[in-house]
Short mmCIF file of C-alpha atoms and ligand atoms in Angstrom, two decimals:
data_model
loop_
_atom_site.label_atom_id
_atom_site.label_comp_id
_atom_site.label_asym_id
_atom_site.label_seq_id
_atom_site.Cartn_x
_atom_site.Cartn_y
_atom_site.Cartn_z
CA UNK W 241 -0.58 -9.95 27.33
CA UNK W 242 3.37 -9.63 26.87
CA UNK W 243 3.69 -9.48 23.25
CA UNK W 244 6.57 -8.31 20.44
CA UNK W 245 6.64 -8.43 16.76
CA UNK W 246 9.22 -10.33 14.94
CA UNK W 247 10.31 -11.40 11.17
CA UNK W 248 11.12 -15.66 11.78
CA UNK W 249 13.70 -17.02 10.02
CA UNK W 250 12.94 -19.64 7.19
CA UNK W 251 14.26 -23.15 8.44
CA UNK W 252 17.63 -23.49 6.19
CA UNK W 253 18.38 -20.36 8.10
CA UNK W 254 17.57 -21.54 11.25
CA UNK W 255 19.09 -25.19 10.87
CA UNK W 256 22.34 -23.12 10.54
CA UNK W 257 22.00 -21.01 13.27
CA UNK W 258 20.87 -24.06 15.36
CA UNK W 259 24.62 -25.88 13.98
CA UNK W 260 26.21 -22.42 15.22
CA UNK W 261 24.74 -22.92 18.61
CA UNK W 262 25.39 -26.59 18.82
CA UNK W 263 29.27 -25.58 18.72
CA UNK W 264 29.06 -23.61 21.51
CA UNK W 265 28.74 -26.17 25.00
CA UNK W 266 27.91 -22.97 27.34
CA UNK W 267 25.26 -20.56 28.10
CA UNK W 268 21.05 -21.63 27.18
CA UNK W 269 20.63 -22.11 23.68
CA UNK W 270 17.53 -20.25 22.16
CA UNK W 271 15.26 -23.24 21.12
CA UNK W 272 14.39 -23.61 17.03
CA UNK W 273 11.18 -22.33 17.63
CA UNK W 274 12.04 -18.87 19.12
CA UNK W 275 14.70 -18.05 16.59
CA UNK W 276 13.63 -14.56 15.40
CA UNK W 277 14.69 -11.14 14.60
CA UNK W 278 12.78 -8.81 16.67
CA UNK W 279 11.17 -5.47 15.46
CA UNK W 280 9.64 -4.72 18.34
CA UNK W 281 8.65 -5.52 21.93
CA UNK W 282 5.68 -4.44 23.28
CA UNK W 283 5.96 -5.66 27.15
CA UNK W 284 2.61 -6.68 28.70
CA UNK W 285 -0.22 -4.42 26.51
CA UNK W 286 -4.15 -4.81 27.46
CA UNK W 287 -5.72 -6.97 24.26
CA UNK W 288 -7.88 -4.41 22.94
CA UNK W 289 -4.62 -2.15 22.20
CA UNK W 290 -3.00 -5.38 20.26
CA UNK W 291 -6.25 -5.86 18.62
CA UNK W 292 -5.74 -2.16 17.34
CA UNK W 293 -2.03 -2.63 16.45
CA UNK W 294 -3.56 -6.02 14.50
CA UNK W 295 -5.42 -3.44 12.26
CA UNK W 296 -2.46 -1.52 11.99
CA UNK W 297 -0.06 -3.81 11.14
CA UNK W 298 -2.13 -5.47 8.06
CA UNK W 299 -1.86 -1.58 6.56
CA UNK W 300 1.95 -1.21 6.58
CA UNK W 301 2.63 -1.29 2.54
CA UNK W 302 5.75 -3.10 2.52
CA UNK W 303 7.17 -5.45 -0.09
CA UNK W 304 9.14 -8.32 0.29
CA UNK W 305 13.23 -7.68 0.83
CA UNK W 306 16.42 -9.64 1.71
CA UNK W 307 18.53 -9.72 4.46
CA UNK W 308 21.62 -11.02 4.79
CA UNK W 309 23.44 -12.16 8.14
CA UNK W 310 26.69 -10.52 9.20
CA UNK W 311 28.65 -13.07 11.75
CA UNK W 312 28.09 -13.36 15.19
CA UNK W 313 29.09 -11.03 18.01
CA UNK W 314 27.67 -10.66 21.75
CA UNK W 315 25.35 -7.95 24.19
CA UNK W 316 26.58 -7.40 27.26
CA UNK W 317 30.37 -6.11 26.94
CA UNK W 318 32.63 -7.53 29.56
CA UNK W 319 30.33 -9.71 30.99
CA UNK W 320 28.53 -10.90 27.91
CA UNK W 321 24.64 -11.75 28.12
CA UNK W 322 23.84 -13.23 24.96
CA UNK W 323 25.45 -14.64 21.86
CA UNK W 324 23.16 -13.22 18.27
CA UNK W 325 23.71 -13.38 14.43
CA UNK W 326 24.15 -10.15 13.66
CA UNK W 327 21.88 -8.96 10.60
CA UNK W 328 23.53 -6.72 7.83
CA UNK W 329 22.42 -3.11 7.25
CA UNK W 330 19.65 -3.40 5.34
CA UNK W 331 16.83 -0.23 4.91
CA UNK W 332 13.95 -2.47 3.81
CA UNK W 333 14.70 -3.79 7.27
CA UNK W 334 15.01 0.02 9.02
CA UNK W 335 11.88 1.06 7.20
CA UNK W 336 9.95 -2.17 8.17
CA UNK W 337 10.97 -1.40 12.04
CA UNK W 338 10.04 1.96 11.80
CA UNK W 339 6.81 1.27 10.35
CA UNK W 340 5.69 -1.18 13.34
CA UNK W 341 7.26 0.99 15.80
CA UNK W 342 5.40 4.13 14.58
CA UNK W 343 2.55 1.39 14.22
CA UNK W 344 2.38 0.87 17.91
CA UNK W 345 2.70 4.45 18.95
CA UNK W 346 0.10 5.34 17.12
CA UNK W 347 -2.45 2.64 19.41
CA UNK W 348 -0.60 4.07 22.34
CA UNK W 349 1.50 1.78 22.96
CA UNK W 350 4.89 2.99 24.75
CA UNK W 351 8.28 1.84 22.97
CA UNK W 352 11.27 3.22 24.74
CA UNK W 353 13.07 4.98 21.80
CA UNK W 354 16.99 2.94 21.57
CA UNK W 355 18.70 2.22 18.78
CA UNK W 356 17.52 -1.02 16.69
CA UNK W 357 20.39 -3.26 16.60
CA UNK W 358 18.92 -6.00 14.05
CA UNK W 359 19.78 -9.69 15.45
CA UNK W 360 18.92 -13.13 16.12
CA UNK W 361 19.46 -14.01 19.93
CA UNK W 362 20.79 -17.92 19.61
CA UNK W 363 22.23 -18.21 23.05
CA UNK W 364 21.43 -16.55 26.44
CA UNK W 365 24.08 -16.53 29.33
CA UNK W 366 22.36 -16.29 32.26
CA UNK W 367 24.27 -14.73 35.26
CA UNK W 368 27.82 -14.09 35.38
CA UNK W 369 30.17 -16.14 33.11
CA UNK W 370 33.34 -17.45 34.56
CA UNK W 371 36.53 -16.56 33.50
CA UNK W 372 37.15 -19.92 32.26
CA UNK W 373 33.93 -19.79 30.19
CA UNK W 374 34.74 -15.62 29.37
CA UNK W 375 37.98 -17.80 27.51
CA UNK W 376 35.88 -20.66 25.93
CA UNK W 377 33.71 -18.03 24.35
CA UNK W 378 36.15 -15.91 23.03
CA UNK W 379 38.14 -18.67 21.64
CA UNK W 380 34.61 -19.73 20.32
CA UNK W 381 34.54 -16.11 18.45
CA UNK W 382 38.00 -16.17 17.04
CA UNK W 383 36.74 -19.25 15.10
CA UNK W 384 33.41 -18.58 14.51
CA UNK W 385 32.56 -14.78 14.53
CA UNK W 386 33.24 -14.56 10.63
CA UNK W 387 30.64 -17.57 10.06
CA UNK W 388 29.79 -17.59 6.40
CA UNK W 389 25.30 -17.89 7.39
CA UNK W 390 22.93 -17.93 4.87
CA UNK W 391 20.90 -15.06 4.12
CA UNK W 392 16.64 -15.27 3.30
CA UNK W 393 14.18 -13.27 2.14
CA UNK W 394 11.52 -11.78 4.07
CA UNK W 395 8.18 -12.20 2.84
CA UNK W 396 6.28 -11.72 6.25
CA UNK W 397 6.66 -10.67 9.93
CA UNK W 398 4.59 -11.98 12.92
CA UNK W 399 2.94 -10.88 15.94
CA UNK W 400 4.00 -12.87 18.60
CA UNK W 401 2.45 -13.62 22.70
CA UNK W 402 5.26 -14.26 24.83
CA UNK W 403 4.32 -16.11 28.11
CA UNK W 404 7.12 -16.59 30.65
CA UNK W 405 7.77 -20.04 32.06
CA UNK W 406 10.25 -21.33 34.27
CA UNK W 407 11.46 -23.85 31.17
CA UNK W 408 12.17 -20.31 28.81
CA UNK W 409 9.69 -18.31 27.40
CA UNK W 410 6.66 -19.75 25.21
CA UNK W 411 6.05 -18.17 21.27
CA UNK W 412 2.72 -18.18 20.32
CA UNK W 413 1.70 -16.53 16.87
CA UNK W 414 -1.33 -14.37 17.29
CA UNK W 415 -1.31 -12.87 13.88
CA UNK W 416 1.17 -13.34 10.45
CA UNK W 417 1.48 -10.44 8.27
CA UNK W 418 2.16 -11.06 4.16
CA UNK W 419 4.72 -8.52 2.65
CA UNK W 420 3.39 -7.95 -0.60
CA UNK W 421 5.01 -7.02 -4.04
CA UNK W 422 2.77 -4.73 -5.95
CA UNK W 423 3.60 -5.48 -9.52
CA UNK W 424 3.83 -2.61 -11.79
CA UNK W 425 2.73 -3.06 -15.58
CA UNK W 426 4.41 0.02 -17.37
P1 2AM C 198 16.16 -10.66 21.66
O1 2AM C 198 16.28 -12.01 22.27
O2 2AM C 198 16.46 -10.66 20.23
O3 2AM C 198 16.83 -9.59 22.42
C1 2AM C 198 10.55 -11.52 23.13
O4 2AM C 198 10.65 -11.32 24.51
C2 2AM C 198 11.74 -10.92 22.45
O5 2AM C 198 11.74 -9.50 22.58
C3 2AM C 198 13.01 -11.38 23.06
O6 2AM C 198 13.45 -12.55 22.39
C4 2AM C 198 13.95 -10.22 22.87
O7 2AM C 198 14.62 -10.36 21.69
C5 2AM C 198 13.07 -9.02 22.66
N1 2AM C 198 13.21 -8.01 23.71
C6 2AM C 198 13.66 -6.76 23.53
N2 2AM C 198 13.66 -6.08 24.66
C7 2AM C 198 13.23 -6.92 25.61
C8 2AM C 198 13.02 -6.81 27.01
N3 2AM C 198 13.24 -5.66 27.67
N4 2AM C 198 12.59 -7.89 27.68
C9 2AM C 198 12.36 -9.05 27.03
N5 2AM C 198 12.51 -9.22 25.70
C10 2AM C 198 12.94 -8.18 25.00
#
């Protein structure tokens, strides 16, 4: 089963990335419902090993945190692959990754070890842009790379299936796990 684990945006959030994406007329927008900031992605794993990441991943003792969103910018260099919202430093988020990734290595699951670039993909450019579109979307970043977007707080992250499809990829939850603020009464 090809499977990753992601935090999902709450739906202010994602209306705004969604008007972001609308003012862009190129590339494959990311559809509303597989806006998300991914922490990790697994590939195709045998069930039983997500059934023992499952276990794991209701143990990681995190607490809620926010995040804030830092513009937009593009993978992919000179010929760019996708446009994202980038996500500001944050090390409730770096600790939460490394918790899931150490998570999965523990149930043996292989994760190659790059560097986490926190983002949320909202358009894919399939192939080769031309140089008339290379233009329209850097004209499209003068304007819009500083874009004021709202920022959330996290209060859960989700394992996710992925199944392929020629239409884009389908999301399916498999699991939702609550971040949970202990309180303290001292
Ligand atoms: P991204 O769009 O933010 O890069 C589910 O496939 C998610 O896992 C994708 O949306 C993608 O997030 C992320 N991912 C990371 N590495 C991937 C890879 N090698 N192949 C497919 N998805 C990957």
């Amino acid at each position: 089963m090809r499977a990753f684990v992601a935090i999902t945006p709450p739906e202010t959030v994602r209306d705004a990335l969604l008007r972001v994406q609308a003012a862009l007329p190129l590339g494959r927008p990311v559809p509303e419902d597989n806006l998300h900031l991914t922490l990790a992605f697994l590939d195709d794993q045998p069930e039983e090993l997500l059934r023992d990441l499952h276990e794991e991943l209701t143990e990681i003792p995190a607490g809620t945190f926010d995040l804030d969103l830092a513009g937009l910018g593009c993978f992919g260099g000179a010929a760019p692959r996708v446009l994202f919202a980038q996500v500001a430093p944050s090390e409730a988020l770096d600790r939460l990754h490394r918790s899931v990734a150490q998570a999965a290595r523990r149930v043996g699951i292989h994760l190659p070890r790059e560097r986490f670039r926190p983002h949320i993909t909202l358009t894919r450019f399939p192939g080769r842009l031309s140089s008339l579109a290379q233009r329209q979307l850097r004209g499209f970043l003068d304007i819009h790379a500083d874009a004021a977007l709202p920022g959330f707080t996290v209060h859960d992250f989700t394992l996710f299936q992925s199944t392929l499809r020629p239409g884009g990829a389908l999301h399916e939850e498999l699991a939702s796990y609550e971040l949970r603020d202990i309180p303290l009464t001292i």
